[in-house]
Amino acid sequence: ARSDRDMEQVSGAEVIAQALKTQHVEYMFGVVGIPVIEIAVAAQKMGIRYVGMRNEQAACYAASAIGYLTGRPGVCLVVSGPGLIHALGGMANANMNCWPVVVIGGSSERSQETMGAFQEFPQAVRSSIYGRPGACYVDIPADFVNLEVNVNSIKFMERCLPPPVSMAETSAVCAAASVIRNAKKPLLIIGKGAAYAHAEEHLRRLVEQCKLPFLPTPMGKGVIPDNHPNCVAAARSRALQFADVIVLFGARLNWILHFGLPPRYQPDVKFIQVDICAEELGNNVKPAVTLLGDINAVTKQELASQKSLPMNYYTVFYHVQEQLPRDCFVVSEGANTMDIGRTVLQNYLPRHRLDAGTFGTMGVGLGFAIAAAVMAKDRSPGQRVICVEGDSAFGFSGMEVETICRYNLPIILLVVNNNGIYQGFDADSWEEMLKSGDATAVAPPACLLPNSHYEQVMTAFGGKGYFVQTPEELRKSLSESLADTTKPSLINIMIEPQATRKPQDFHWLTRSNM
Ligand code: ADP
Ligand code: MG
């Protein structure tokens, strides 16, 4: 015996409505007429909200905005012919905005052979939200709308999954991290692609962790609040004009951003593009790095890679400055170490800074530090001496560590170690180089032995030694050293061997702890 269910007939309109519901489409905007009126009625019955508009263009604008706001396409329901023509403006706008929308139009009747067109629904929803989002159109022949079929003859496609999330190539992520770190005036541009990607949480972390200034595009506004201290919207033109590295997160270099060209930008500005659409990469400019992938995923990758990168001078001095007692003596020598250290480390008292001086002498540091510590012991017990040494500079008088230990002077020696004079090699490059010949033949004269454990010079004589590679380790070892007033300590701080100085002259933001 056949059940009632077997006898049940459904119309094409109901099938369409059910298919949309199955695809988790929640909103429909349109202007109804023959033959699509039944579709609107069926959709409403199915629990899809229907908003009747006065012109298909506005309906399509509305449906595409729903797509942007919710990530699932809105439907724009139109009649064929003029209805569809009117919707074209909205479709073009949605496509240009990269916003998903499904336009359904009714056309004249056709024979039943093309009934497979029903299967187009899931396809349409998926293609509107996968890859670069955009508009798609489904045409429903009029006779399909009212055709009655047996319920059991219909199979709805399962709801398509959210778009797959793609990540950028690891080497590109590292390259981008390095370009950003070495930027003098970096700028993030946050576009509506970042908004669509829901990247707000990770972008804010990136901005704050790396102290990066950012500029929202008109619809990128609010991804990170406009009142965030790193927002440079008030100085938009200047920010664009003087940036030396610009990272585009879901923003295209079109007219809104002056095509990325001079005079609105530096001629040699380095662009890093993050976009889900490969065709967009390299449009108008030759980018320094391209990151093809989902903005949220790529931002997470970028955050992870920034964390694992070695420190540079600014990171080191930023963390040192945070903890230095205001009345401490700062002794310093080295090339970059002394130059950059001077700009970041603050002095509050006269005669409390001693460095390589007029003669630019290397090797004075430990002698000066011992003098200050001996004097402090007599006249101002508890006052600390911090001696900030480059690894090369430390070598000139490193054996005075024995003197420091012998007299138990609680000096804190910081060796900012880049494996060389000015710049050095990392351990891998050093090993690689040795394969090509004897070190005396092939080693650059400025290189020192990579990863030398200078802290062991201190432990050799009973002081405290630390080998640090991360800001956390640096903070911890420095606070321990400052807390212990009875013992000298040496903190050997590994930094990026190729780290160099960069002027801290951002007029819009001082970026100090990357
Ligand atoms: P704006 O007008 O804010 O500058 P655009 O519309 O020019 O923004 O750029 C948006 C870009 O975002 C487009 O190139 C689009 O391909 C990209 N996009 C959209 N969604 C994502 C996503 N999830 N991940 C990466 N890029 C995306
Ligand atoms: Mg743009």
mmCIF file with all atom_site columns, C-alpha atoms in Angstrom, residues 212-336:
data_model
loop_
_atom_site.group_PDB
_atom_site.id
_atom_site.type_symbol
_atom_site.label_atom_id
_atom_site.label_alt_id
_atom_site.label_comp_id
_atom_site.label_asym_id
_atom_site.label_entity_id
_atom_site.label_seq_id
_atom_site.pdbx_PDB_ins_code
_atom_site.Cartn_x
_atom_site.Cartn_y
_atom_site.Cartn_z
_atom_site.occupancy
_atom_site.B_iso_or_equiv
_atom_site.pdbx_formal_charge
_atom_site.auth_seq_id
_atom_site.auth_comp_id
_atom_site.auth_asym_id
_atom_site.auth_atom_id
_atom_site.pdbx_PDB_model_num
ATOM 1   C CA . LEU A 1 212 ? 52.034 48.629 13.367  1.00 0.00 ? 212 LEU A CA 1
ATOM 2   C CA . PRO A 1 213 ? 50.065 51.645 12.233  1.00 0.00 ? 213 PRO A CA 1
ATOM 3   C CA . PHE A 1 214 ? 46.976 50.834 10.184  1.00 0.00 ? 214 PHE A CA 1
ATOM 4   C CA . LEU A 1 215 ? 44.612 52.569 7.803   1.00 0.00 ? 215 LEU A CA 1
ATOM 5   C CA . PRO A 1 216 ? 41.124 51.244 7.106   1.00 0.00 ? 216 PRO A CA 1
ATOM 6   C CA . THR A 1 217 ? 39.526 51.608 3.667   1.00 0.00 ? 217 THR A CA 1
ATOM 7   C CA . PRO A 1 218 ? 35.986 53.015 3.764   1.00 0.00 ? 218 PRO A CA 1
ATOM 8   C CA . MET A 1 219 ? 34.388 49.628 4.419   1.00 0.00 ? 219 MET A CA 1
ATOM 9   C CA . GLY A 1 220 ? 37.403 48.303 6.281   1.00 0.00 ? 220 GLY A CA 1
ATOM 10  C CA . LYS A 1 221 ? 36.481 50.810 9.004   1.00 0.00 ? 221 LYS A CA 1
ATOM 11  C CA . GLY A 1 222 ? 35.608 49.133 12.272  1.00 0.00 ? 222 GLY A CA 1
ATOM 12  C CA . VAL A 1 223 ? 37.521 45.897 11.717  1.00 0.00 ? 223 VAL A CA 1
ATOM 13  C CA . ILE A 1 224 ? 39.829 47.472 14.273  1.00 0.00 ? 224 ILE A CA 1
ATOM 14  C CA . PRO A 1 225 ? 38.033 50.374 15.950  1.00 0.00 ? 225 PRO A CA 1
ATOM 15  C CA . ASP A 1 226 ? 38.729 53.821 14.489  1.00 0.00 ? 226 ASP A CA 1
ATOM 16  C CA . ASN A 1 227 ? 39.754 55.075 17.919  1.00 0.00 ? 227 ASN A CA 1
ATOM 17  C CA . HIS A 1 228 ? 42.554 52.543 18.267  1.00 0.00 ? 228 HIS A CA 1
ATOM 18  C CA . PRO A 1 229 ? 45.816 54.413 18.996  1.00 0.00 ? 229 PRO A CA 1
ATOM 19  C CA . ASN A 1 230 ? 47.490 52.841 15.943  1.00 0.00 ? 230 ASN A CA 1
ATOM 20  C CA . CYS A 1 231 ? 44.820 54.065 13.534  1.00 0.00 ? 231 CYS A CA 1
ATOM 21  C CA . VAL A 1 232 ? 46.274 56.691 11.202  1.00 0.00 ? 232 VAL A CA 1
ATOM 22  C CA . ALA A 1 233 ? 43.084 57.486 9.297   1.00 0.00 ? 233 ALA A CA 1
ATOM 23  C CA . ALA A 1 234 ? 43.407 61.148 10.282  1.00 0.00 ? 234 ALA A CA 1
ATOM 24  C CA . ALA A 1 235 ? 46.716 61.313 8.403   1.00 0.00 ? 235 ALA A CA 1
ATOM 25  C CA . ARG A 1 236 ? 45.669 59.103 5.487   1.00 0.00 ? 236 ARG A CA 1
ATOM 26  C CA . SER A 1 237 ? 47.528 60.922 2.707   1.00 0.00 ? 237 SER A CA 1
ATOM 27  C CA . ARG A 1 238 ? 50.743 61.201 4.650   1.00 0.00 ? 238 ARG A CA 1
ATOM 28  C CA . ALA A 1 239 ? 50.579 57.606 5.805   1.00 0.00 ? 239 ALA A CA 1
ATOM 29  C CA . LEU A 1 240 ? 50.198 56.419 2.206   1.00 0.00 ? 240 LEU A CA 1
ATOM 30  C CA . GLN A 1 241 ? 52.801 58.790 0.888   1.00 0.00 ? 241 GLN A CA 1
ATOM 31  C CA . PHE A 1 242 ? 55.600 58.028 3.308   1.00 0.00 ? 242 PHE A CA 1
ATOM 32  C CA . ALA A 1 243 ? 55.159 54.344 4.044   1.00 0.00 ? 243 ALA A CA 1
ATOM 33  C CA . ASP A 1 244 ? 58.055 52.194 2.857   1.00 0.00 ? 244 ASP A CA 1
ATOM 34  C CA . VAL A 1 245 ? 56.189 48.913 3.356   1.00 0.00 ? 245 VAL A CA 1
ATOM 35  C CA . ILE A 1 246 ? 52.433 48.529 2.889   1.00 0.00 ? 246 ILE A CA 1
ATOM 36  C CA . VAL A 1 247 ? 50.551 45.358 3.732   1.00 0.00 ? 247 VAL A CA 1
ATOM 37  C CA . LEU A 1 248 ? 47.171 45.065 2.014   1.00 0.00 ? 248 LEU A CA 1
ATOM 38  C CA . PHE A 1 249 ? 44.683 42.912 3.873   1.00 0.00 ? 249 PHE A CA 1
ATOM 39  C CA . GLY A 1 250 ? 41.717 42.450 1.536   1.00 0.00 ? 250 GLY A CA 1
ATOM 40  C CA . ALA A 1 251 ? 41.997 45.790 -0.179  1.00 0.00 ? 251 ALA A CA 1
ATOM 41  C CA . ARG A 1 252 ? 42.682 46.261 -3.871  1.00 0.00 ? 252 ARG A CA 1
ATOM 42  C CA . LEU A 1 253 ? 45.031 48.810 -5.354  1.00 0.00 ? 253 LEU A CA 1
ATOM 43  C CA . ASN A 1 254 ? 42.262 50.386 -7.392  1.00 0.00 ? 254 ASN A CA 1
ATOM 44  C CA . TRP A 1 255 ? 41.168 54.025 -7.637  1.00 0.00 ? 255 TRP A CA 1
ATOM 45  C CA . ILE A 1 256 ? 40.211 54.090 -3.957  1.00 0.00 ? 256 ILE A CA 1
ATOM 46  C CA . LEU A 1 257 ? 43.872 53.524 -3.133  1.00 0.00 ? 257 LEU A CA 1
ATOM 47  C CA . HIS A 1 258 ? 45.185 55.604 -6.040  1.00 0.00 ? 258 HIS A CA 1
ATOM 48  C CA . PHE A 1 259 ? 46.347 52.434 -7.860  1.00 0.00 ? 259 PHE A CA 1
ATOM 49  C CA . GLY A 1 260 ? 49.323 52.159 -5.541  1.00 0.00 ? 260 GLY A CA 1
ATOM 50  C CA . LEU A 1 261 ? 51.295 54.577 -7.705  1.00 0.00 ? 261 LEU A CA 1
ATOM 51  C CA . PRO A 1 262 ? 53.351 57.770 -7.185  1.00 0.00 ? 262 PRO A CA 1
ATOM 52  C CA . PRO A 1 263 ? 52.936 60.578 -6.330  1.00 0.00 ? 263 PRO A CA 1
ATOM 53  C CA . ARG A 1 264 ? 50.520 59.257 -3.720  1.00 0.00 ? 264 ARG A CA 1
ATOM 54  C CA . TYR A 1 265 ? 53.090 56.583 -2.746  1.00 0.00 ? 265 TYR A CA 1
ATOM 55  C CA . GLN A 1 266 ? 56.861 56.313 -2.587  1.00 0.00 ? 266 GLN A CA 1
ATOM 56  C CA . PRO A 1 267 ? 58.130 55.031 -5.945  1.00 0.00 ? 267 PRO A CA 1
ATOM 57  C CA . ASP A 1 268 ? 59.955 52.186 -4.186  1.00 0.00 ? 268 ASP A CA 1
ATOM 58  C CA . VAL A 1 269 ? 57.297 51.312 -1.611  1.00 0.00 ? 269 VAL A CA 1
ATOM 59  C CA . LYS A 1 270 ? 57.147 47.569 -0.997  1.00 0.00 ? 270 LYS A CA 1
ATOM 60  C CA . PHE A 1 271 ? 53.662 46.112 -1.209  1.00 0.00 ? 271 PHE A CA 1
ATOM 61  C CA . ILE A 1 272 ? 52.702 42.897 0.527   1.00 0.00 ? 272 ILE A CA 1
ATOM 62  C CA . GLN A 1 273 ? 49.339 41.683 -0.738  1.00 0.00 ? 273 GLN A CA 1
ATOM 63  C CA . VAL A 1 274 ? 47.067 39.312 1.134   1.00 0.00 ? 274 VAL A CA 1
ATOM 64  C CA . ASP A 1 275 ? 44.111 38.185 -0.964  1.00 0.00 ? 275 ASP A CA 1
ATOM 65  C CA . ILE A 1 276 ? 42.082 35.106 -1.697  1.00 0.00 ? 276 ILE A CA 1
ATOM 66  C CA . CYS A 1 277 ? 42.076 35.840 -5.410  1.00 0.00 ? 277 CYS A CA 1
ATOM 67  C CA . ALA A 1 278 ? 45.283 35.009 -7.268  1.00 0.00 ? 278 ALA A CA 1
ATOM 68  C CA . GLU A 1 279 ? 44.365 37.265 -10.182 1.00 0.00 ? 279 GLU A CA 1
ATOM 69  C CA . GLU A 1 280 ? 44.351 40.245 -7.851  1.00 0.00 ? 280 GLU A CA 1
ATOM 70  C CA . LEU A 1 281 ? 47.979 39.768 -6.830  1.00 0.00 ? 281 LEU A CA 1
ATOM 71  C CA . GLY A 1 282 ? 50.351 41.972 -8.780  1.00 0.00 ? 282 GLY A CA 1
ATOM 72  C CA . ASN A 1 283 ? 47.616 44.151 -10.189 1.00 0.00 ? 283 ASN A CA 1
ATOM 73  C CA . ASN A 1 284 ? 49.028 47.676 -10.883 1.00 0.00 ? 284 ASN A CA 1
ATOM 74  C CA . VAL A 1 285 ? 52.221 47.159 -8.878  1.00 0.00 ? 285 VAL A CA 1
ATOM 75  C CA . LYS A 1 286 ? 54.953 44.585 -8.588  1.00 0.00 ? 286 LYS A CA 1
ATOM 76  C CA . PRO A 1 287 ? 54.467 43.341 -5.030  1.00 0.00 ? 287 PRO A CA 1
ATOM 77  C CA . ALA A 1 288 ? 57.435 42.475 -2.798  1.00 0.00 ? 288 ALA A CA 1
ATOM 78  C CA . VAL A 1 289 ? 55.544 39.494 -1.374  1.00 0.00 ? 289 VAL A CA 1
ATOM 79  C CA . THR A 1 290 ? 52.166 37.964 -2.218  1.00 0.00 ? 290 THR A CA 1
ATOM 80  C CA . LEU A 1 291 ? 50.207 35.899 0.277   1.00 0.00 ? 291 LEU A CA 1
ATOM 81  C CA . LEU A 1 292 ? 47.469 33.949 -1.454  1.00 0.00 ? 292 LEU A CA 1
ATOM 82  C CA . GLY A 1 293 ? 44.944 32.781 1.098   1.00 0.00 ? 293 GLY A CA 1
ATOM 83  C CA . ASP A 1 294 ? 42.213 33.588 3.540   1.00 0.00 ? 294 ASP A CA 1
ATOM 84  C CA . ILE A 1 295 ? 42.996 36.787 5.445   1.00 0.00 ? 295 ILE A CA 1
ATOM 85  C CA . ASN A 1 296 ? 42.158 35.388 8.847   1.00 0.00 ? 296 ASN A CA 1
ATOM 86  C CA . ALA A 1 297 ? 44.285 32.287 8.293   1.00 0.00 ? 297 ALA A CA 1
ATOM 87  C CA . VAL A 1 298 ? 47.180 34.243 6.819   1.00 0.00 ? 298 VAL A CA 1
ATOM 88  C CA . THR A 1 299 ? 47.115 36.756 9.672   1.00 0.00 ? 299 THR A CA 1
ATOM 89  C CA . LYS A 1 300 ? 47.375 33.863 12.118  1.00 0.00 ? 300 LYS A CA 1
ATOM 90  C CA . GLN A 1 301 ? 50.319 32.486 10.158  1.00 0.00 ? 301 GLN A CA 1
ATOM 91  C CA . GLU A 1 302 ? 51.962 35.898 10.190  1.00 0.00 ? 302 GLU A CA 1
ATOM 92  C CA . LEU A 1 303 ? 51.461 36.210 13.951  1.00 0.00 ? 303 LEU A CA 1
ATOM 93  C CA . ALA A 1 304 ? 53.028 32.809 14.551  1.00 0.00 ? 304 ALA A CA 1
ATOM 94  C CA . SER A 1 305 ? 56.016 33.594 12.398  1.00 0.00 ? 305 SER A CA 1
ATOM 95  C CA . GLN A 1 306 ? 56.599 37.007 14.006  1.00 0.00 ? 306 GLN A CA 1
ATOM 96  C CA . LYS A 1 307 ? 56.801 35.266 17.368  1.00 0.00 ? 307 LYS A CA 1
ATOM 97  C CA . SER A 1 308 ? 59.344 32.676 16.318  1.00 0.00 ? 308 SER A CA 1
ATOM 98  C CA . LEU A 1 309 ? 61.640 35.183 14.634  1.00 0.00 ? 309 LEU A CA 1
ATOM 99  C CA . PRO A 1 310 ? 64.843 36.146 16.411  1.00 0.00 ? 310 PRO A CA 1
ATOM 100 C CA . MET A 1 311 ? 64.872 39.456 18.231  1.00 0.00 ? 311 MET A CA 1
ATOM 101 C CA . ASN A 1 312 ? 66.408 42.578 16.787  1.00 0.00 ? 312 ASN A CA 1
ATOM 102 C CA . TYR A 1 313 ? 68.036 45.539 18.529  1.00 0.00 ? 313 TYR A CA 1
ATOM 103 C CA . TYR A 1 314 ? 64.765 47.362 19.056  1.00 0.00 ? 314 TYR A CA 1
ATOM 104 C CA . THR A 1 315 ? 63.064 44.382 20.645  1.00 0.00 ? 315 THR A CA 1
ATOM 105 C CA . VAL A 1 316 ? 65.991 43.961 23.017  1.00 0.00 ? 316 VAL A CA 1
ATOM 106 C CA . PHE A 1 317 ? 66.271 47.585 24.070  1.00 0.00 ? 317 PHE A CA 1
ATOM 107 C CA . TYR A 1 318 ? 62.532 48.005 24.379  1.00 0.00 ? 318 TYR A CA 1
ATOM 108 C CA . HIS A 1 319 ? 62.398 45.198 26.932  1.00 0.00 ? 319 HIS A CA 1
ATOM 109 C CA . VAL A 1 320 ? 65.544 46.365 28.703  1.00 0.00 ? 320 VAL A CA 1
ATOM 110 C CA . GLN A 1 321 ? 64.305 49.940 28.954  1.00 0.00 ? 321 GLN A CA 1
ATOM 111 C CA . GLU A 1 322 ? 61.072 48.740 30.555  1.00 0.00 ? 322 GLU A CA 1
ATOM 112 C CA . GLN A 1 323 ? 62.959 47.373 33.547  1.00 0.00 ? 323 GLN A CA 1
ATOM 113 C CA . LEU A 1 324 ? 65.926 49.677 34.025  1.00 0.00 ? 324 LEU A CA 1
ATOM 114 C CA . PRO A 1 325 ? 65.971 51.530 37.346  1.00 0.00 ? 325 PRO A CA 1
ATOM 115 C CA . ARG A 1 326 ? 65.911 55.269 36.691  1.00 0.00 ? 326 ARG A CA 1
ATOM 116 C CA . ASP A 1 327 ? 69.065 55.889 38.688  1.00 0.00 ? 327 ASP A CA 1
ATOM 117 C CA . CYS A 1 328 ? 71.213 53.151 37.171  1.00 0.00 ? 328 CYS A CA 1
ATOM 118 C CA . PHE A 1 329 ? 74.514 53.671 35.436  1.00 0.00 ? 329 PHE A CA 1
ATOM 119 C CA . VAL A 1 330 ? 74.404 52.722 31.786  1.00 0.00 ? 330 VAL A CA 1
ATOM 120 C CA . VAL A 1 331 ? 77.717 51.723 30.295  1.00 0.00 ? 331 VAL A CA 1
ATOM 121 C CA . SER A 1 332 ? 77.702 50.854 26.640  1.00 0.00 ? 332 SER A CA 1
ATOM 122 C CA . GLU A 1 333 ? 79.968 49.986 23.763  1.00 0.00 ? 333 GLU A CA 1
ATOM 123 C CA . GLY A 1 334 ? 79.685 48.351 20.389  1.00 0.00 ? 334 GLY A CA 1
ATOM 124 C CA . ALA A 1 335 ? 78.623 49.583 16.974  1.00 0.00 ? 335 ALA A CA 1
ATOM 125 C CA . ASN A 1 336 ? 74.888 49.088 16.465  1.00 0.00 ? 336 ASN A CA 1
#
